[in-house]
Tab-separated table of C-alpha atoms in Angstrom:
chain	number	residue	atom	x	y	z
A	1	MET	CA	141.804	-7.437	20.680
A	2	THR	CA	141.678	-10.665	18.668
A	3	ARG	CA	138.440	-12.575	19.162
A	4	MET	CA	138.885	-15.517	21.504
A	5	GLN	CA	137.861	-18.844	20.042
A	6	ILE	CA	135.652	-21.514	21.644
A	7	LYS	CA	136.105	-25.223	21.049
A	8	ILE	CA	133.540	-27.894	21.989
A	9	CYS	CA	135.247	-31.273	22.106
A	10	GLY	CA	133.956	-34.854	22.110
A	11	ILE	CA	131.345	-34.382	19.385
A	12	THR	CA	129.803	-37.708	18.310
A	13	SER	CA	126.740	-36.715	16.239
A	14	LEU	CA	125.837	-34.328	13.438
A	15	GLU	CA	122.989	-32.896	15.471
A	16	ASP	CA	125.331	-31.938	18.313
A	17	ALA	CA	127.799	-30.427	15.851
A	18	LYS	CA	125.101	-28.309	14.212
A	19	VAL	CA	123.870	-27.015	17.582
A	20	CYS	CA	127.439	-26.082	18.562
A	21	ALA	CA	127.777	-24.132	15.325
A	22	GLU	CA	124.425	-22.404	15.774
A	23	LEU	CA	125.315	-21.366	19.324
A	24	GLY	CA	128.597	-19.813	18.242
A	25	ALA	CA	131.346	-22.403	18.649
A	26	ASP	CA	134.405	-21.787	16.485
A	27	MET	CA	135.788	-25.339	16.649
A	28	ILE	CA	134.517	-28.844	17.348
A	29	GLY	CA	136.666	-31.783	18.445
A	30	LEU	CA	136.312	-35.257	16.891
A	31	ASN	CA	137.987	-37.984	18.971
A	32	PHE	CA	139.857	-40.685	17.079
A	33	TYR	CA	141.344	-42.409	20.155
A	34	PRO	CA	139.729	-45.892	20.188
A	35	GLN	CA	139.940	-46.242	23.989
A	36	SER	CA	137.923	-43.073	24.555
A	37	SER	CA	134.207	-43.197	25.373
A	38	ARG	CA	133.844	-40.386	22.843
A	39	TYR	CA	135.584	-42.232	20.015
A	40	ILE	CA	134.083	-41.684	16.589
A	41	GLU	CA	134.586	-43.688	13.400
A	42	PRO	CA	136.201	-41.725	10.543
A	43	GLN	CA	133.178	-42.261	8.292
A	44	ARG	CA	130.805	-40.750	10.813
A	45	ALA	CA	133.265	-37.903	11.374
A	46	ARG	CA	133.258	-37.181	7.646
A	47	GLU	CA	129.453	-37.008	7.649
A	48	ILE	CA	129.613	-34.509	10.521
A	49	LEU	CA	132.232	-32.415	8.744
A	50	GLU	CA	130.137	-32.299	5.572
A	51	GLY	CA	127.081	-31.175	7.545
A	52	ILE	CA	128.462	-28.187	9.457
A	53	PRO	CA	129.107	-24.617	8.244
A	54	ARG	CA	132.475	-24.061	6.600
A	55	GLY	CA	133.362	-21.399	9.177
A	56	VAL	CA	133.450	-23.997	11.965
A	57	ARG	CA	136.818	-25.780	12.185
A	58	ALA	CA	136.823	-29.512	12.888
A	59	VAL	CA	139.772	-30.755	14.968
A	60	GLY	CA	140.824	-34.413	14.926
A	61	VAL	CA	141.989	-35.597	18.365
A	62	PHE	CA	144.673	-38.317	18.547
A	63	VAL	CA	146.683	-40.013	21.330
A	64	ASP	CA	150.248	-41.228	20.707
A	65	PRO	CA	149.732	-41.609	16.950
A	66	THR	CA	152.318	-41.958	14.220
A	67	ALA	CA	152.416	-39.235	11.582
A	68	GLY	CA	151.115	-41.786	9.072
A	69	GLU	CA	148.108	-42.674	11.211
A	70	VAL	CA	147.177	-39.009	11.588
A	71	ARG	CA	147.512	-38.354	7.882
A	72	ASN	CA	145.431	-41.371	6.922
A	73	VAL	CA	142.523	-40.451	9.208
A	74	ALA	CA	142.704	-36.722	8.523
A	75	ASN	CA	142.729	-37.226	4.771
A	76	ALA	CA	139.854	-39.737	4.921
A	77	VAL	CA	137.734	-37.375	6.992
A	78	GLY	CA	138.808	-34.125	5.360
A	79	ILE	CA	140.038	-32.320	8.452
A	80	GLU	CA	142.794	-29.704	8.338
A	81	CYS	CA	143.534	-29.424	12.059
A	82	VAL	CA	144.863	-32.179	14.354
A	83	GLN	CA	145.300	-32.275	18.125
A	84	LEU	CA	148.030	-34.554	19.489
A	85	HIS	CA	148.024	-35.913	23.030
A	86	GLY	CA	150.659	-38.124	24.613
A	87	ASP	CA	154.309	-38.074	23.588
A	88	ALA	CA	154.181	-36.615	20.102
A	89	SER	CA	157.740	-35.605	19.272
A	90	GLN	CA	158.928	-32.331	17.813
A	91	GLU	CA	159.791	-34.201	14.604
A	92	THR	CA	156.277	-35.678	14.300
A	93	CYS	CA	154.665	-32.304	14.932
A	94	ARG	CA	156.984	-30.552	12.493
A	95	GLU	CA	156.229	-33.134	9.788
A	96	LEU	CA	152.462	-32.884	10.251
A	97	ALA	CA	152.599	-29.080	10.397
A	98	ARG	CA	153.663	-29.045	6.745
A	99	LYS	CA	150.070	-29.927	5.835
A	100	PHE	CA	147.898	-29.463	8.927
A	101	ARG	CA	147.334	-26.979	11.675
A	102	VAL	CA	148.759	-28.899	14.656
A	103	ILE	CA	147.689	-28.495	18.282
A	104	ARG	CA	150.147	-30.086	20.696
A	105	ALA	CA	148.478	-30.973	24.031
A	106	PHE	CA	150.373	-30.750	27.327
A	107	SER	CA	149.178	-31.744	30.794
A	108	THR	CA	150.015	-29.494	33.735
A	109	ASP	CA	151.498	-32.243	35.895
A	110	GLY	CA	154.438	-31.942	38.252
A	111	GLN	CA	156.922	-32.322	35.394
A	112	PHE	CA	155.457	-29.594	33.204
A	113	GLN	CA	157.627	-26.572	32.505
A	114	PRO	CA	155.987	-23.642	30.658
A	115	GLU	CA	159.095	-22.996	28.569
A	116	ASP	CA	158.899	-26.559	27.169
A	117	VAL	CA	156.163	-25.495	24.760
A	118	GLY	CA	158.611	-23.152	23.060
A	119	SER	CA	160.236	-26.217	21.454
A	120	PHE	CA	157.014	-26.764	19.492
A	121	GLY	CA	157.040	-23.552	17.522
A	122	ASP	CA	155.187	-25.134	14.609
A	123	CYS	CA	152.198	-25.892	16.870
A	124	ASP	CA	149.401	-24.291	18.753
A	125	VAL	CA	149.383	-25.374	22.399
A	126	LEU	CA	146.555	-26.906	24.443
A	127	LEU	CA	146.947	-27.140	28.202
A	128	ASP	CA	144.901	-29.778	30.018
A	129	ALA	CA	144.778	-31.273	33.513
A	130	HIS	CA	146.877	-34.323	34.241
A	131	HIS	CA	145.251	-37.745	34.609
A	132	THR	CA	147.215	-40.979	35.018
A	133	GLU	CA	145.053	-42.894	32.528
A	134	LEU	CA	142.690	-40.630	30.570
A	135	ARG	CA	143.614	-38.128	27.809
A	136	GLY	CA	141.153	-35.236	27.984
A	137	GLY	CA	137.506	-35.063	28.961
A	138	THR	CA	138.300	-35.901	32.579
A	139	GLY	CA	136.575	-32.950	34.239
A	140	LEU	CA	139.763	-32.216	36.182
A	141	THR	CA	140.848	-28.562	36.281
A	142	CYS	CA	143.991	-27.403	34.607
A	143	ASP	CA	146.588	-25.416	36.575
A	144	TRP	CA	145.628	-21.875	35.584
A	145	SER	CA	148.775	-20.303	37.060
A	146	ALA	CA	150.897	-22.616	34.909
A	147	ALA	CA	148.777	-21.703	31.895
A	148	GLN	CA	149.244	-18.000	32.566
A	149	THR	CA	153.008	-18.508	32.747
A	150	THR	CA	152.947	-20.515	29.508
A	151	LEU	CA	151.224	-17.780	27.489
A	152	PRO	CA	154.410	-15.944	26.392
A	153	PHE	CA	155.911	-19.187	25.052
A	154	ALA	CA	152.915	-20.209	22.910
A	155	ARG	CA	151.913	-18.754	19.557
A	156	PHE	CA	148.281	-19.753	20.311
A	157	LEU	CA	147.197	-21.055	23.713
A	158	ILE	CA	144.041	-23.139	24.204
A	159	LEU	CA	142.963	-23.557	27.833
A	160	SER	CA	141.229	-26.866	28.625
A	161	GLY	CA	140.567	-29.067	31.628
A	162	GLY	CA	137.530	-28.880	33.889
A	163	LEU	CA	135.955	-25.803	32.322
A	164	ASN	CA	132.211	-25.157	32.578
A	165	ALA	CA	129.815	-22.237	32.540
A	166	GLN	CA	130.466	-21.525	36.206
A	167	ASN	CA	134.272	-21.192	36.054
A	168	VAL	CA	135.133	-20.256	32.451
A	169	GLY	CA	134.794	-16.542	33.197
A	170	GLN	CA	137.335	-16.736	36.010
A	171	ALA	CA	139.616	-18.883	33.867
A	172	ILE	CA	139.589	-16.350	31.042
A	173	ALA	CA	140.178	-13.461	33.439
A	174	THR	CA	143.120	-15.310	34.987
A	175	VAL	CA	144.836	-16.677	31.885
A	176	ALA	CA	143.593	-14.603	28.917
A	177	PRO	CA	143.973	-17.553	26.526
A	178	HIS	CA	143.539	-17.392	22.770
A	179	ALA	CA	140.866	-20.117	23.036
A	180	VAL	CA	138.971	-22.213	25.571
A	181	ASP	CA	138.092	-25.892	25.167
A	182	VAL	CA	135.266	-27.726	26.931
A	183	CYS	CA	134.122	-31.325	26.839
A	184	SER	CA	132.649	-32.968	29.953
A	185	GLY	CA	131.513	-29.583	31.286
A	186	VAL	CA	128.761	-29.445	28.645
A	187	GLU	CA	127.637	-33.100	28.639
A	188	ASN	CA	124.786	-35.164	29.998
A	189	ALA	CA	126.949	-38.258	29.488
A	190	PRO	CA	130.241	-38.931	27.654
A	191	GLY	CA	129.659	-37.923	24.032
A	192	VAL	CA	126.090	-36.662	24.686
A	193	LYS	CA	125.985	-32.888	24.730
A	194	ASP	CA	123.750	-30.720	26.899
A	195	TYR	CA	122.617	-27.884	24.625
A	196	ARG	CA	121.614	-25.557	27.448
A	197	ALA	CA	125.015	-26.068	29.067
A	198	ILE	CA	126.740	-25.256	25.775
A	199	GLU	CA	124.689	-22.077	25.415
A	200	LYS	CA	125.531	-20.998	28.975
A	201	PHE	CA	129.225	-21.811	28.490
A	202	ILE	CA	129.525	-19.777	25.292
A	203	ALA	CA	127.620	-16.855	26.807
A	204	ALA	CA	129.832	-16.865	29.927
A	205	ALA	CA	133.016	-17.058	27.836
A	206	ARG	CA	131.956	-14.169	25.583
A	207	MET	CA	130.977	-12.068	28.593
A	208	ALA	CA	134.336	-12.663	30.264
A	209	GLU	CA	136.136	-11.864	27.053
A	210	ARG	CA	134.652	-8.382	26.985
A	211	PHE	CA	136.077	-7.549	30.392
A	212	THR	CA	139.470	-9.222	30.101
A	213	VAL	CA	142.552	-7.147	29.421
A	214	ASP	CA	144.422	-8.529	26.431
A	215	ARG	CA	147.716	-9.831	27.838
A	216	ARG	CA	148.562	-11.747	24.695
A	217	ALA	CA	149.970	-8.840	22.685
């Protein structure tokens, strides 16, 4: 069974990033959406990237960007993985995938169809809860049944939306994702991480992983 990955999103300080790495996170998310309360300037993001272990992957989070905007920020910061929310087209994703690992985010709203993700074969897929205004970090729970149905259509499925230490075990048992993503579920305030909550989340996820049948093969 391939080891499931854990992503802690909404990182805004080097200290938080280092703690995530020490506690066993595989990925951290750096938010470049200016309207987000977790927005981080590219220069600060670069300082964070330079201060964490090489084995931890930094993911740049964008909302409705152009390919050029993504490239400019990613190259300035030094990130190799980008996460696209909003209406990123297949063409934009395909273009960016020539250089970056691309994560295409989908919300499980009433219009979502699991087979739609199959059109983004160059991308990993992140499933999040739907919110009319916010893009991630809402605390709303994703539709796990939709996520489970999506699994066969995704090369790599990241489950997000409303996860915390109390429900991540059930989420993993239900969906068997390739990765889980948490933001508000391990915070004291937007962009301020709760280290004990991170520790509990990672422990719960790893425990659930041991007892989950691998349905991804």
